[in-house]
Amino acid sequence: MSFEFSKIKKYVSKAKKLANMPPNLATPGIMADKLIEDFSTVPGDYLHLTVKKAATLPLIKAVDNEDGRLLILFHNCDLYGVEERPIVLIGKGVCFDSGGYNLKHSNMHEMKFDKAGAMSVYSVIKACKNQDFPRPVIAILPLVNNKIGSSQTFPGSVITTTLDRTVEIRDTDAEGRLILADAIETAQRMFNPEIIVTVATLTGSCANALGEHYTGMFSNLIDCPDVTRNPLSTMVFASEKAKDPIWPLPVNKEHVKNLKKSKVADIMNYNKKECGGSSAAAFLAYFIEDTPWIHLDIAGTAWKDDEATGRPTALLLTWLESMVKEGN
Ligand SMILES: [Zn+2]
């Protein structure tokens, strides 16, 4: 089987345009409505999207109990039959990140770009729909604002997730990993994914380590015996082909162990003693249950000179093409 996306640049531009939107015009509610309307213009199955309110999602609710939500978009999925397992793409959609009670202290205007992961994933599933990509794909977009205010979660709070894991929120500015964890639990509980890819402007540490050229890549597939034939190496080749550079960084049990030192919960969302990019990835890894997983930390690459770059849209589209060609 062979499949190629045309007009990749068009989808990169779309992701850019959405990520550039100012926070007053791109609240979670406004963005959800906008994306639903845009996605509905493409003819397809009736059941092509669903929206879950924050009330049913404990970690999303802990970050934004007013406007938070989870948007789920489907392409080519037969949700009632036993069909091919879907590729699940999860994008962090923090429409504005003030840090919450752990308030940020510099360059806060840039935090409108904290939704770039979700906007890139949206653009990718729109391309799949427009061009009839031959495999099932699900996009899961947690959309929130991380604000300050009397109803915001205090550092030290303990939240119980849908699957009864307990999380101590040590730092309210480490909110991206919380909303992604809710999305990961939802994906595994409902969709039996073949693979999960998380895309997020997740850590300043990753941006500091790799600069603005390389997206950080983490995965539980690195130790896979046949590493040359797995979706991770396909991602590396796609990166070269798309000229959308990535660089591997480690995530392992030691990083997870460091987050399990909470005295009041199963895991904490932040422990300053550990390297930030790997630690954030480890938090996500804790929620992944034997599902192949690739995590792209785009904190250094999602915007440049006050403008979104649209990355990693080209990478993801090229990777999806390769997943079809190689029969992965
Ligand atoms: Zn934050």
Coordinates of C-alpha atoms and ligand atoms in Angstrom, one line a residue:
M1 CA 0.0 0.0 0.0
S2 CA 1.3 3.5 -0.8
F3 CA 0.0 6.8 0.5
E4 CA 1.3 10.3 0.3
F5 CA 0.0 13.5 1.8
S6 CA 0.0 16.4 -0.6
K7 CA 0.2 20.0 0.5
I8 CA 2.1 19.3 3.8
K9 CA 3.0 23.0 3.9
K10 CA -0.7 23.9 4.0
Y11 CA -1.2 21.8 7.2
V12 CA 1.9 23.3 8.8
S13 CA 0.5 26.8 8.1
K14 CA -2.8 25.7 9.6
A15 CA -1.1 24.6 12.8
K16 CA 0.9 27.8 12.9
K17 CA -2.2 30.0 12.5
L18 CA -4.1 28.2 15.2
A19 CA -1.1 28.3 17.7
N20 CA -0.6 32.0 17.0
M21 CA -4.1 32.9 18.2
P22 CA -4.1 35.3 21.1
P23 CA -5.3 33.9 24.5
N24 CA -8.3 36.2 24.8
L25 CA -9.6 35.0 21.4
A26 CA -8.5 31.4 21.9
T27 CA -10.0 30.2 25.2
P28 CA -10.5 26.4 25.6
G29 CA -14.2 26.9 24.9
I30 CA -13.7 29.0 21.8
M31 CA -11.0 26.7 20.5
A32 CA -13.1 23.6 21.0
D33 CA -16.0 25.2 19.1
K34 CA -13.7 26.4 16.3
L35 CA -12.1 23.0 15.8
I36 CA -15.4 21.2 16.0
E37 CA -16.8 23.5 13.3
D38 CA -13.8 23.2 11.1
F39 CA -13.6 19.4 11.5
S40 CA -17.3 19.0 10.7
T41 CA -16.9 20.7 7.3
V42 CA -15.3 17.5 6.1
P43 CA -17.8 14.8 5.1
G44 CA -17.3 11.6 7.1
D45 CA -18.8 9.3 9.7
Y46 CA -21.5 10.8 11.8
L47 CA -19.7 9.9 15.0
H48 CA -16.5 11.8 14.2
L49 CA -16.0 13.7 17.4
T50 CA -16.9 13.9 21.1
V51 CA -16.3 16.4 23.8
K52 CA -15.8 15.5 27.5
K53 CA -16.3 18.1 30.1
A54 CA -13.7 18.6 32.8
A55 CA -16.0 17.3 35.5
T56 CA -15.4 13.7 34.4
L57 CA -11.7 14.2 34.0
P58 CA -10.0 14.7 37.4
L59 CA -6.6 16.0 36.3
I60 CA -8.0 18.3 33.6
K61 CA -10.5 19.6 36.2
A62 CA -7.6 20.2 38.7
V63 CA -6.0 22.5 36.1
D64 CA -9.1 24.3 34.8
N65 CA -12.4 23.6 36.5
E66 CA -14.2 26.3 34.6
D67 CA -13.4 25.9 30.9
G68 CA -11.4 22.8 30.6
R69 CA -12.4 20.0 28.3
L70 CA -11.2 17.0 26.2
L71 CA -11.9 17.1 22.5
I72 CA -11.7 13.7 20.8
L73 CA -11.7 13.5 16.9
F74 CA -11.9 10.3 15.0
H75 CA -10.7 9.4 11.5
N76 CA -11.6 6.1 9.8
C77 CA -12.6 4.4 13.0
D78 CA -15.2 1.8 13.5
L79 CA -15.8 2.2 17.1
Y80 CA -18.3 -0.6 17.3
G81 CA -16.5 -3.3 15.4
V82 CA -13.2 -5.1 16.1
E83 CA -11.2 -3.3 13.5
E84 CA -7.6 -2.2 13.1
R85 CA -6.3 -0.6 16.3
P86 CA -6.0 3.2 16.0
I87 CA -3.0 5.4 16.0
V88 CA -3.7 7.8 18.8
L89 CA -2.2 11.3 18.7
I90 CA -2.5 13.4 21.9
G91 CA -1.7 17.1 21.8
K92 CA -1.2 19.4 24.8
G93 CA -3.7 22.3 24.5
V94 CA -2.9 24.8 27.2
C95 CA -4.5 27.9 25.7
F96 CA -2.7 30.1 28.2
D97 CA -0.3 29.1 30.9
S98 CA 0.3 31.5 33.7
G99 CA 1.7 28.8 35.9
G100 CA -1.2 28.9 38.3
Y101 CA -0.1 29.5 42.0
N102 CA 3.4 28.6 40.9
L103 CA 3.2 31.8 38.9
K104 CA 5.6 32.2 36.0
H105 CA 7.9 35.2 36.3
S106 CA 9.2 36.0 32.8
N107 CA 8.1 36.0 29.1
M108 CA 4.6 35.2 30.0
H109 CA 3.2 36.5 26.7
E110 CA 4.8 33.5 25.0
M111 CA 2.5 31.2 26.9
K112 CA -0.2 31.4 24.3
F113 CA 2.0 29.0 22.4
D114 CA 1.4 26.3 25.1
K115 CA -1.4 25.1 22.9
A116 CA 0.9 24.4 19.9
G117 CA 1.0 20.6 20.4
A118 CA -2.8 20.3 20.2
M119 CA -3.0 22.6 17.2
S120 CA -0.4 20.5 15.4
V121 CA -2.2 17.3 16.2
Y122 CA -5.5 18.9 15.0
S123 CA -4.0 19.9 11.7
V124 CA -2.7 16.4 11.2
I125 CA -6.0 14.7 11.8
K126 CA -7.7 17.2 9.5
A127 CA -5.1 16.2 6.8
C128 CA -6.0 12.6 7.4
K129 CA -9.7 13.3 7.0
N130 CA -9.2 15.5 3.9
Q131 CA -7.0 13.1 2.1
D132 CA -8.6 9.9 3.3
F133 CA -5.6 8.4 5.1
P134 CA -6.1 4.6 5.0
R135 CA -5.7 3.9 8.7
P136 CA -7.7 4.7 11.8
V137 CA -6.4 7.8 13.7
I138 CA -7.7 9.4 16.8
A139 CA -6.7 12.9 18.0
I140 CA -7.2 13.6 21.7
L141 CA -6.9 17.3 22.7
P142 CA -7.1 18.4 26.3
L143 CA -7.9 22.1 26.2
V144 CA -7.4 24.3 29.4
N145 CA -6.3 27.6 30.7
N146 CA -3.8 27.5 33.6
K147 CA -4.9 30.6 35.5
I148 CA -4.5 32.2 38.9
G149 CA -7.6 32.7 41.0
S150 CA -9.5 31.7 44.0
S151 CA -10.7 28.5 42.5
Q152 CA -7.3 27.2 41.4
T153 CA -5.7 24.1 42.8
F154 CA -3.1 24.6 45.6
P155 CA 0.3 23.1 45.3
G156 CA 0.3 20.0 47.5
S157 CA -3.2 19.0 46.5
V158 CA -3.9 15.3 45.9
I159 CA -6.0 14.2 42.9
T160 CA -7.4 10.7 42.3
T161 CA -7.5 9.9 38.5
T162 CA -10.3 8.0 36.7
L163 CA -8.3 4.8 37.1
D164 CA -7.7 5.4 40.8
R165 CA -4.1 6.5 40.7
T166 CA -3.3 9.3 43.1
V167 CA -1.3 12.4 42.0
E168 CA 0.3 15.0 44.3
I169 CA 0.4 18.3 42.5
R170 CA 3.7 19.6 43.7
D171 CA 3.9 22.4 41.1
T172 CA 0.9 23.9 39.4
D173 CA 3.1 25.0 36.5
A174 CA 3.7 21.4 35.6
E175 CA 0.1 21.3 34.3
G176 CA 0.8 19.9 30.8
R177 CA 1.7 16.5 32.1
L178 CA -1.5 16.4 34.2
I179 CA -3.9 17.0 31.3
L180 CA -1.9 14.6 29.1
A181 CA -2.2 11.9 31.8
D182 CA -6.0 12.2 31.7
A183 CA -5.9 11.9 27.9
I184 CA -3.6 8.9 28.1
E185 CA -5.9 7.1 30.6
T186 CA -8.9 7.9 28.3
A187 CA -7.1 6.6 25.2
Q188 CA -6.1 3.3 26.9
R189 CA -9.4 2.8 28.6
M190 CA -11.5 3.5 25.5
F191 CA -9.6 2.9 22.3
N192 CA -7.0 0.1 22.6
P193 CA -4.4 2.1 20.7
E194 CA -1.8 0.5 18.5
I195 CA 0.5 3.3 19.5
I196 CA 0.2 6.6 21.4
V197 CA 2.1 9.7 20.3
T198 CA 2.1 12.7 22.8
V199 CA 3.0 16.1 21.5
A200 CA 3.6 18.9 23.9
T201 CA 5.4 22.1 24.7
L202 CA 6.3 20.4 27.9
T203 CA 9.5 21.5 29.5
G204 CA 11.9 24.5 29.5
S205 CA 14.6 21.9 30.4
C206 CA 14.2 20.2 27.0
A207 CA 14.3 23.6 25.3
N208 CA 17.5 24.4 27.2
A209 CA 19.1 21.1 26.4
L210 CA 18.4 20.9 22.7
G211 CA 17.7 24.6 21.7
E212 CA 15.3 25.7 19.0
H213 CA 16.4 23.2 16.3
Y214 CA 15.7 19.8 17.8
T215 CA 12.5 18.5 19.2
G216 CA 13.2 16.1 22.1
M217 CA 12.0 12.5 21.6
F218 CA 11.3 10.0 24.4
S219 CA 9.9 6.5 24.0
N220 CA 9.3 3.2 25.7
L221 CA 10.3 1.5 22.4
I222 CA 14.0 2.2 22.7
D223 CA 14.6 -1.2 24.4
C224 CA 12.4 -3.0 21.9
P225 CA 14.4 -6.0 20.4
D226 CA 13.7 -5.2 16.8
V227 CA 14.4 -1.5 17.0
T228 CA 15.1 -1.1 13.3
R229 CA 11.6 -2.1 12.4
N230 CA 9.6 -0.2 14.9
P231 CA 7.6 3.0 14.8
L232 CA 10.4 4.8 16.7
S233 CA 12.9 4.3 13.9
T234 CA 10.2 5.2 11.4
M235 CA 9.9 8.5 13.3
V236 CA 13.7 9.1 13.0
F237 CA 13.6 8.5 9.2
A238 CA 10.5 10.7 8.9
S239 CA 12.3 13.4 10.7
E240 CA 15.1 13.4 8.2
K241 CA 12.7 13.2 5.3
A242 CA 10.5 16.0 6.6
K243 CA 13.5 18.1 7.7
D244 CA 11.8 18.5 11.1
P245 CA 14.7 17.5 13.4
I246 CA 14.3 15.3 16.5
W247 CA 16.8 14.1 19.0
P248 CA 16.4 11.1 21.5
L249 CA 16.5 11.7 25.2
P250 CA 16.2 9.1 28.0
V251 CA 13.2 8.1 30.1
N252 CA 13.5 5.1 32.3
K253 CA 12.4 3.5 35.6
E254 CA 14.9 5.6 37.6
H255 CA 13.2 8.8 36.4
V256 CA 9.8 7.3 37.4
K257 CA 11.1 6.2 40.8
N258 CA 12.2 9.8 41.5
L259 CA 8.5 11.0 41.1
K260 CA 7.2 8.1 43.3
K261 CA 8.7 9.7 46.4
S262 CA 5.5 11.5 47.4
K263 CA 4.5 10.8 51.0
V264 CA 0.8 11.3 50.2
A265 CA 0.2 9.9 46.7
D266 CA 1.3 7.3 44.2
I267 CA 3.2 9.9 42.2
M268 CA 4.0 13.6 42.2
N269 CA 3.9 15.8 39.1
Y270 CA 7.3 17.4 39.8
N271 CA 10.5 16.8 41.7
K272 CA 13.1 19.4 41.2
K273 CA 15.9 17.0 41.9
E274 CA 15.6 15.4 38.5
C275 CA 16.4 16.5 34.9
G276 CA 13.2 18.2 33.7
G277 CA 12.5 16.8 30.2
S278 CA 13.1 13.2 31.3
S279 CA 11.1 13.8 34.5
A280 CA 8.1 15.1 32.6
A281 CA 8.3 12.2 30.2
A282 CA 8.6 9.8 33.2
F283 CA 5.3 11.2 34.6
L284 CA 3.6 10.3 31.3
A285 CA 5.4 6.9 31.2
Y286 CA 3.8 6.1 34.6
F287 CA 0.4 6.2 33.0
I288 CA 1.3 4.2 29.8
E289 CA 0.3 0.6 30.2
D290 CA 2.4 -1.6 27.8
T291 CA 1.3 0.5 24.9
P292 CA 4.0 1.6 22.4
W293 CA 4.5 5.3 23.0
I294 CA 6.5 8.1 21.5
H295 CA 6.6 11.5 23.2
L296 CA 7.7 14.7 21.4
D297 CA 8.7 17.6 23.6
I298 CA 8.4 20.7 21.4
A299 CA 9.0 23.4 24.1
G300 CA 12.1 24.6 22.2
T301 CA 10.7 24.2 18.6
A302 CA 7.1 25.2 18.6
W303 CA 7.7 28.9 18.3
K304 CA 10.5 31.2 17.3
D305 CA 10.7 35.0 17.4
D306 CA 7.2 35.4 18.8
E307 CA 5.7 33.3 16.0
A308 CA 4.5 29.6 16.0
T309 CA 6.5 27.3 13.7
G310 CA 3.8 24.7 13.0
R311 CA 6.2 22.0 14.2
P312 CA 6.0 19.0 14.3
T313 CA 3.1 18.8 11.8
A314 CA 5.4 17.9 8.8
L315 CA 7.1 15.2 10.9
L316 CA 3.9 13.6 12.0
L317 CA 2.4 13.6 8.5
T318 CA 5.6 12.1 7.1
W319 CA 5.6 9.5 9.9
L320 CA 2.0 8.5 9.2
E321 CA 2.8 8.1 5.5
S322 CA 5.8 5.8 6.4
M323 CA 3.6 3.8 8.8
V324 CA 1.4 2.9 5.9
K325 CA 4.2 2.1 3.5
E326 CA 6.2 0.0 5.9
G327 CA 3.1 -1.8 7.2
N328 CA 4.2 -1.0 10.8
Ligands
ZN1 ZN 3.1 25.3 33.0

